[in-house]
mmCIF file of C-alpha atoms in Angstrom:
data_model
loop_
_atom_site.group_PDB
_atom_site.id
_atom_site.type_symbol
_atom_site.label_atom_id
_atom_site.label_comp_id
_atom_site.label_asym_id
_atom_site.label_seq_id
_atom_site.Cartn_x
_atom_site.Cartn_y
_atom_site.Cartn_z
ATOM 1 C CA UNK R 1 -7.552 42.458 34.907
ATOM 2 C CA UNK R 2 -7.909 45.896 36.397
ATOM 3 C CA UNK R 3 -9.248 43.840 39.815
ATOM 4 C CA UNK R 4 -6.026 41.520 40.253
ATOM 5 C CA UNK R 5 -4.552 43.696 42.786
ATOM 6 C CA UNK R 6 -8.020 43.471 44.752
ATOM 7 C CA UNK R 7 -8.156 40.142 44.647
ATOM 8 C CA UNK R 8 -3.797 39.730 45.484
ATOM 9 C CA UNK R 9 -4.555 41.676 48.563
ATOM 10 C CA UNK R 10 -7.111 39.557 49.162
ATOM 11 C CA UNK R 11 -5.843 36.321 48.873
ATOM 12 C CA UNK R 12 -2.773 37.538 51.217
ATOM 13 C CA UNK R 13 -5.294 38.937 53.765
ATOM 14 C CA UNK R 14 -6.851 34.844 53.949
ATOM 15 C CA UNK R 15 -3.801 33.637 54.350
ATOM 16 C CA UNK R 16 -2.744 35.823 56.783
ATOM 17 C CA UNK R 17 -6.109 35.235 59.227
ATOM 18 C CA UNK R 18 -5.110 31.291 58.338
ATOM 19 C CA UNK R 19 -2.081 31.975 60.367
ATOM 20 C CA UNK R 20 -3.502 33.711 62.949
ATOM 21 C CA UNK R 21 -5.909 31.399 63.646
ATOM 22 C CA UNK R 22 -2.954 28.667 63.670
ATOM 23 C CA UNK R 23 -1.064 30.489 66.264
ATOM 24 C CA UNK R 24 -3.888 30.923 68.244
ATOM 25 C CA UNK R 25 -4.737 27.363 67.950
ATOM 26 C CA UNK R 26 -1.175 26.302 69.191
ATOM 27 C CA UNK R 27 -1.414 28.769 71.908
ATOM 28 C CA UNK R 28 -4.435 27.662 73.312
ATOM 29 C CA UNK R 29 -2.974 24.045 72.601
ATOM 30 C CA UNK R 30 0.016 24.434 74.520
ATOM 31 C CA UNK R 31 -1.611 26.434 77.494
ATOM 32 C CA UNK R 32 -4.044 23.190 77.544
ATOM 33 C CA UNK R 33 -0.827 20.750 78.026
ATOM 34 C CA UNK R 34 1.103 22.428 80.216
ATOM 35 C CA UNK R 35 -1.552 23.829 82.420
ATOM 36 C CA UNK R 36 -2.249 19.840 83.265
ATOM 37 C CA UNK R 37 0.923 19.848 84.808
ATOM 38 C CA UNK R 38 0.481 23.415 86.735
ATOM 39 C CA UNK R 39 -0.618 21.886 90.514
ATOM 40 C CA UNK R 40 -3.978 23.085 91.893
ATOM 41 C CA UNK R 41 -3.773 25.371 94.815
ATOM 42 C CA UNK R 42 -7.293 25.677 96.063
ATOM 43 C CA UNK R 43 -8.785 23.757 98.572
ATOM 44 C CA UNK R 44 -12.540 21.525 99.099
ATOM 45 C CA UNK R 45 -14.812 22.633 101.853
ATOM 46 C CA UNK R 46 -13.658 20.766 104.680
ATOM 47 C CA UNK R 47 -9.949 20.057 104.012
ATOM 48 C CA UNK R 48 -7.150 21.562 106.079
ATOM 49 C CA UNK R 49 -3.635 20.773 106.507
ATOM 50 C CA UNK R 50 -4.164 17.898 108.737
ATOM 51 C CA UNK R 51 -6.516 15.769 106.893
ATOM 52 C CA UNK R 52 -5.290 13.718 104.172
ATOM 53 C CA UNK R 53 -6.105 14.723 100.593
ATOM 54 C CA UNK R 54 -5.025 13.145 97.187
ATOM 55 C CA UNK R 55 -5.223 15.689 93.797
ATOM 56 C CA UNK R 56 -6.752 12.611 92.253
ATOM 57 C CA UNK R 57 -7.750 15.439 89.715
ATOM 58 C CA UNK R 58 -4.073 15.964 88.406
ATOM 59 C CA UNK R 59 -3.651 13.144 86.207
ATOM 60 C CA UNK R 60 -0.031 13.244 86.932
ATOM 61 C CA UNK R 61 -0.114 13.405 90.428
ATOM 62 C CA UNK R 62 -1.476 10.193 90.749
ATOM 63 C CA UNK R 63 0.816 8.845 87.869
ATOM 64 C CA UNK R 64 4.045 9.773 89.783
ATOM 65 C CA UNK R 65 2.051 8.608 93.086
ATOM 66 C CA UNK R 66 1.892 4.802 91.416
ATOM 67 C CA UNK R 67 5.633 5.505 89.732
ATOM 68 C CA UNK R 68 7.177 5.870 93.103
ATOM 69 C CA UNK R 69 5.547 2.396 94.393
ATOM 70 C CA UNK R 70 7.013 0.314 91.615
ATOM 71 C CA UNK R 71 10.245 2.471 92.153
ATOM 72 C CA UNK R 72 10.421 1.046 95.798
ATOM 73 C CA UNK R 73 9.284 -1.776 95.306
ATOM 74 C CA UNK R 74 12.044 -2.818 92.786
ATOM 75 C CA UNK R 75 14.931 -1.263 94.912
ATOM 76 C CA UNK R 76 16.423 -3.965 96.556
ATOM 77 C CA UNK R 77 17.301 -1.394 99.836
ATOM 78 C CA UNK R 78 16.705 2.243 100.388
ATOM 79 C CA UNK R 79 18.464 3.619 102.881
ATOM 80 C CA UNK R 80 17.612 8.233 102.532
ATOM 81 C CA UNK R 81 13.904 9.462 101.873
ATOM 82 C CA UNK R 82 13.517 12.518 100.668
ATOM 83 C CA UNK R 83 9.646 13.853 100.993
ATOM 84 C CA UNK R 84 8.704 17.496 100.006
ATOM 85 C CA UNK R 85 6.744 19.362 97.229
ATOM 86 C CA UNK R 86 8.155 21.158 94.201
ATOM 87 C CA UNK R 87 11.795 22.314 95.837
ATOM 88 C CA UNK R 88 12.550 18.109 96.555
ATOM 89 C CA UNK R 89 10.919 16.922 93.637
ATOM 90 C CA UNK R 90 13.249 18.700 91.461
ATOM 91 C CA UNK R 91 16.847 17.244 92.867
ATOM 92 C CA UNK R 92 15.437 14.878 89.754
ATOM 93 C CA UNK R 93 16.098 18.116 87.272
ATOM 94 C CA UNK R 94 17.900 21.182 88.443
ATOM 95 C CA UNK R 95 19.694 19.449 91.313
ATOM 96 C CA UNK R 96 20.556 16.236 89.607
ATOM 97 C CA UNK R 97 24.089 16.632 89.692
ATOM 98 C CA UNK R 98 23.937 17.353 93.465
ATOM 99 C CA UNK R 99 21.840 14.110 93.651
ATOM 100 C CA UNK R 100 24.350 12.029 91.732
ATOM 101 C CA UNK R 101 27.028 13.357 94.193
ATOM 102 C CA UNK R 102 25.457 13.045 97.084
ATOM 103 C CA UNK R 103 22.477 10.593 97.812
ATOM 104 C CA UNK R 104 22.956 8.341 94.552
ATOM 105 C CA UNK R 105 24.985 6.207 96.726
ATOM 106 C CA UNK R 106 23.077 6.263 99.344
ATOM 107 C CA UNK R 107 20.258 4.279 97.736
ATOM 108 C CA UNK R 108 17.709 7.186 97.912
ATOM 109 C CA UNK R 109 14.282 7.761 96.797
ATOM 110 C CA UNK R 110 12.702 11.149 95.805
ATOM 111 C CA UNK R 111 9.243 11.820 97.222
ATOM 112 C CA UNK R 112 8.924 15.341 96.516
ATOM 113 C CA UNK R 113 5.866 16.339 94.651
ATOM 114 C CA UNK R 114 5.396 19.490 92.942
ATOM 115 C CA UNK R 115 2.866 21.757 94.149
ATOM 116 C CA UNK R 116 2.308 19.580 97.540
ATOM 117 C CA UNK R 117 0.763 20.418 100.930
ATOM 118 C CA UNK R 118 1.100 18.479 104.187
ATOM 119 C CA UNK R 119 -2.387 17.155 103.762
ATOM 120 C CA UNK R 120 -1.270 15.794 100.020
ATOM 121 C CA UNK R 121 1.997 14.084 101.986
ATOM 122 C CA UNK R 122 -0.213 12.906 104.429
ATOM 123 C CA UNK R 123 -2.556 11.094 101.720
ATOM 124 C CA UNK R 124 0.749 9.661 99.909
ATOM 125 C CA UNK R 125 1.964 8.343 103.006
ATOM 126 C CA UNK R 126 -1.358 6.532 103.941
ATOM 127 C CA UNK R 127 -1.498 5.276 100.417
ATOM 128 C CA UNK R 128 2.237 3.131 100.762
ATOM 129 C CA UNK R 129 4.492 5.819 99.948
ATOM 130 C CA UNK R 130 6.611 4.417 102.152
ATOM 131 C CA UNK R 131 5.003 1.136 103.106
ATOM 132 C CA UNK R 132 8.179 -1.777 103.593
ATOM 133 C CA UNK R 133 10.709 0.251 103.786
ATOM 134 C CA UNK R 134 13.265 0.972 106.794
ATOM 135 C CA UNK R 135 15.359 3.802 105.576
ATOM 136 C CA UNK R 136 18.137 4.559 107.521
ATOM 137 C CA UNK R 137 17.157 8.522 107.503
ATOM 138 C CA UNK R 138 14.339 10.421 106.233
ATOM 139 C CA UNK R 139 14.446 14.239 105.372
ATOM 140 C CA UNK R 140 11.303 15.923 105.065
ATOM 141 C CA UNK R 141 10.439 19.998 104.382
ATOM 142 C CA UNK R 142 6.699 20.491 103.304
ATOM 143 C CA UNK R 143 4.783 23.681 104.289
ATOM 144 C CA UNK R 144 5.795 26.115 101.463
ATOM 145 C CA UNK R 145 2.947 25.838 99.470
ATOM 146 C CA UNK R 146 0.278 26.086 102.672
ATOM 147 C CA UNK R 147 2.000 29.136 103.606
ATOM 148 C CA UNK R 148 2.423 30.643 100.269
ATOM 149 C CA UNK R 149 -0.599 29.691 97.853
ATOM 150 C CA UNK R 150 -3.347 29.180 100.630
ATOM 151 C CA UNK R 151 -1.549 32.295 103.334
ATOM 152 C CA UNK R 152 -2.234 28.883 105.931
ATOM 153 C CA UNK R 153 -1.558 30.336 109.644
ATOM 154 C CA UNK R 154 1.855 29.071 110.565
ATOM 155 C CA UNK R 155 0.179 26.843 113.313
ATOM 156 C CA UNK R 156 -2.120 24.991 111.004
ATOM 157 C CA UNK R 157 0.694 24.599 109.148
ATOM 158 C CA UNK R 158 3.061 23.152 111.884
ATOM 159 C CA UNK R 159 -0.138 21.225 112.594
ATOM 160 C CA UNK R 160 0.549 19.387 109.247
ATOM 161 C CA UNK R 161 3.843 19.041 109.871
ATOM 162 C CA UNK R 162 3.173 17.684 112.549
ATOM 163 C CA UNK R 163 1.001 15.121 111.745
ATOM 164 C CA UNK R 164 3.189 13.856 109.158
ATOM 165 C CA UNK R 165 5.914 13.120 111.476
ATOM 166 C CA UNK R 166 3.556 11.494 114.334
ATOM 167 C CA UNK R 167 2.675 8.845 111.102
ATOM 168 C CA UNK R 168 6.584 8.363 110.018
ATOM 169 C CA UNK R 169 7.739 7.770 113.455
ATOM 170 C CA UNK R 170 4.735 5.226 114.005
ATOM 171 C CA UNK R 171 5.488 3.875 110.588
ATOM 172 C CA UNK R 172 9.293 3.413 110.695
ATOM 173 C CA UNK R 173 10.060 3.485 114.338
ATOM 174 C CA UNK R 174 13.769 2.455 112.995
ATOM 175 C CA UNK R 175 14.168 5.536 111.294
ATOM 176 C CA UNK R 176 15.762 8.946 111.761
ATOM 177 C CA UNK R 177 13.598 12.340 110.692
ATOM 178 C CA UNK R 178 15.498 15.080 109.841
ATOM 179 C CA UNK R 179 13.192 17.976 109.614
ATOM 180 C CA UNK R 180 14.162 21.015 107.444
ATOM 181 C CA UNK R 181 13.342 24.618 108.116
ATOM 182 C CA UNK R 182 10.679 25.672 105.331
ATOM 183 C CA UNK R 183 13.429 27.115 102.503
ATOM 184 C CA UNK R 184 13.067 31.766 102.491
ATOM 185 C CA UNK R 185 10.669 32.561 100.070
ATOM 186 C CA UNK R 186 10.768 35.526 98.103
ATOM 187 C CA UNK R 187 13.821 37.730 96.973
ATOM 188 C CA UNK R 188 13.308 40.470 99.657
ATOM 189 C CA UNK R 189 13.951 40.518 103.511
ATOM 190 C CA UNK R 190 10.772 41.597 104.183
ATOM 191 C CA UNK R 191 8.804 39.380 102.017
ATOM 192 C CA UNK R 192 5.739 38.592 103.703
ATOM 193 C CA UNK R 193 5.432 34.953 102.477
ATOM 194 C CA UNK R 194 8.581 34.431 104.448
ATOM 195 C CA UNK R 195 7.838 36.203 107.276
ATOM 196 C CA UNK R 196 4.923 33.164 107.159
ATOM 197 C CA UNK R 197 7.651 30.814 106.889
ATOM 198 C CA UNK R 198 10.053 31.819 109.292
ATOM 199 C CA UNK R 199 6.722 31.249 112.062
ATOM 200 C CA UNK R 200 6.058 27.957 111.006
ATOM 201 C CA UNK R 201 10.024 27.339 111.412
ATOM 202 C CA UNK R 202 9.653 28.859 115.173
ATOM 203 C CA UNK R 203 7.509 26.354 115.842
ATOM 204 C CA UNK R 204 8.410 23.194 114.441
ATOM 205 C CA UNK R 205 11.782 23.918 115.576
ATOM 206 C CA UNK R 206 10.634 22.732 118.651
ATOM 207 C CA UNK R 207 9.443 18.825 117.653
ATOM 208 C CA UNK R 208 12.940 18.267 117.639
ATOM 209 C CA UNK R 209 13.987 15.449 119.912
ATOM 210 C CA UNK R 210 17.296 14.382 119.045
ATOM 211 C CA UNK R 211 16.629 10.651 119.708
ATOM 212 C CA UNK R 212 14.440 10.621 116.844
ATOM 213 C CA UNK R 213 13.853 13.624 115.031
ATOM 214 C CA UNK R 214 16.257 16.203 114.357
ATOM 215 C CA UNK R 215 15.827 19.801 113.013
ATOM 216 C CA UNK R 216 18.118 21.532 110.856
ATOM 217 C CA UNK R 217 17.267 25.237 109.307
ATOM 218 C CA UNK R 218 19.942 26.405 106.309
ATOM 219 C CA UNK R 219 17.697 29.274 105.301
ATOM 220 C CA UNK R 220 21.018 31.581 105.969
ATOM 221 C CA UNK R 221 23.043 29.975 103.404
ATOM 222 C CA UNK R 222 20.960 30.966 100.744
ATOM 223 C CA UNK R 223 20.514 34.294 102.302
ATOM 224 C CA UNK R 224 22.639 37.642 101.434
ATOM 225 C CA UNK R 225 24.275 39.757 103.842
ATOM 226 C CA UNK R 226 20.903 41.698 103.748
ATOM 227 C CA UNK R 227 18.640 39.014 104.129
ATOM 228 C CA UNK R 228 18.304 38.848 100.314
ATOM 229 C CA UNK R 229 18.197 35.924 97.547
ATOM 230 C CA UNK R 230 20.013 35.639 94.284
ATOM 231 C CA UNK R 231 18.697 35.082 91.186
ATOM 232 C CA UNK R 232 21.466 32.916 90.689
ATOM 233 C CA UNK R 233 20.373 30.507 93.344
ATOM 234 C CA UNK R 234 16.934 30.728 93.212
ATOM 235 C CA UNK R 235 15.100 31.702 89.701
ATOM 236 C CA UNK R 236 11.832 32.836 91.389
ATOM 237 C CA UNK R 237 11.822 33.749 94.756
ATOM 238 C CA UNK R 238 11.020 29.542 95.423
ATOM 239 C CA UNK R 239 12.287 26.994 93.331
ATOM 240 C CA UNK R 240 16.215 26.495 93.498
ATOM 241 C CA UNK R 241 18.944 26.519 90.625
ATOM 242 C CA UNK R 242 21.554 24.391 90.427
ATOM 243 C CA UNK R 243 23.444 26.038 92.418
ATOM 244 C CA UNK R 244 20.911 26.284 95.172
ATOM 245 C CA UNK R 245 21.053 22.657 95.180
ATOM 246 C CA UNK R 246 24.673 22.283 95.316
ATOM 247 C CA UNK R 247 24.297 24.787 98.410
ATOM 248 C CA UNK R 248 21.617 22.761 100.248
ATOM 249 C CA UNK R 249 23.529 19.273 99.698
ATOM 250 C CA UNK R 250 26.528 21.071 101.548
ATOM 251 C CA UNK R 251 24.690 22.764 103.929
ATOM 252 C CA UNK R 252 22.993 19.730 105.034
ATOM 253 C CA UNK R 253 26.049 16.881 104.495
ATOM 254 C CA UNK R 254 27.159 17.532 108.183
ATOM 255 C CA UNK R 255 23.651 16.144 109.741
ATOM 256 C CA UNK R 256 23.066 13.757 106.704
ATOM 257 C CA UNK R 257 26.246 12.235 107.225
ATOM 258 C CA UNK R 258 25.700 12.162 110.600
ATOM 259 C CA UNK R 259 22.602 10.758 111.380
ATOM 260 C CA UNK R 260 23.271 8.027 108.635
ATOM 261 C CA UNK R 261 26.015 6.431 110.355
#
């Protein structure tokens, strides 16, 4: 009798390393689902931002890749293509009442893939992304995450760009491109990641035709009177709020309009 107490502090002492061990479990659990998700931002010996490369790795990279082909091929017209990483894949979540006010109207189809680089684009459009169709206009910003994960010079970067809009014009010679300025990054005027940005916007500023590509920057509408960024527009320095997508579908309705006539 006189050891019951032992053996009560005991038996709470098991049960409390039993809990431990199942919060540790479900930790280590949910890190392992969600970091699935989490794109990879490290590059292969002998890839750069002009040579097409899948992240055949990513299961569901390749599962949204083969998504967006049945998507189009069901759609009976498609007139706007959006292509991007991260910022244009999620009009389908933060910005979807933008989208539904906007572009759903428009018979439009999301390419925006989180995490992507201009060699990833490049791989999705050489793998059908946007085999048969004839869109009336197609918007494309990529570059954030060559600048920002990899610190890509702003000319291999442009390079990319570049490349990417060479293929589209070859591939849908009927087509408008409506190139976007690279969106600020960071909360700060002098962030350097923008400063990054902002040279890869000098440059491909200037593939602008105006017969068949245009190029449109709204950086300063998400920008404070001292070069700054809300937290109300964008939650990290990067990826937009809703708000931040109501501000870019306004920002850009002029041109969109536009160039869809």
């Amino acid at each position: 009798m006189r050891n019951a107490p032992l053996l009560g502090l005991m038996d709470k002492m098991i049960k409390i390393f039993i809990l431990v061990l199942i919060a540790i479990a479900g930790v280590w659990f949910f890190y392992k689902k969600s970091s699935a998700f989490e794109p990879m931002f490290e590059r292969q010996q002998g890839e750069s931002a002009v040579a097409p490369v899948p992240r055949e790795v990513e299961k569901w990279w390749m599962e949204r890749h083969q998504e967006k082909l049945v998507q189009k091929a069901h759609e009976d017209q498609i007139d706007l293509v959006m292509i991007g990483d991260s910022i244009t894949q999620r009009w389908e979540t933060n910005g979807r009442a933008a989208w539904a006010k906007y572009y759903s109207h428009r018979n439009s189809l999301n390419l925006g893939f989180d995490g992507d680089r201009t060699e990833n684009v490049l791989w999705r459009l050489e793998n059908g992304a946007v085999d048969g169709l004839s869109p009336k206009l197609v918007i494309l910003m990529i570059g954030t995450n060559n600048t920002g994960h990899l610190m890509d010079e702003a000319a291999d970067t442009a390079d990319g760009i570049k490349k990417i809009l060479d293929f589209l014009q070859n591939k849908l010679p009927m087509s408008k491109i409506l190139l976007l300025g690279i969106f600020p990054r960071g909360f700060e005027a002098g962030d350097q990641q923008r400063a990054r940005n902002d040279e890869v916007n000098q440059i491909i500023s200037g593939f602008s035709d105006e017969q068949n590509i245009w190029y449109l920057d709204i950086s300063k509408s998400f920008l404070s009177a001292n070069g700054g960024v809300s937290k109300k527009i964008m939650r990290d320095g990067l990826h937009l709020k809703r708000v931040g997508y109501e501000i870019w579908a306004e920002s850009m309705e002029p041109m969109v309009s536009r160039l869809m006539q």
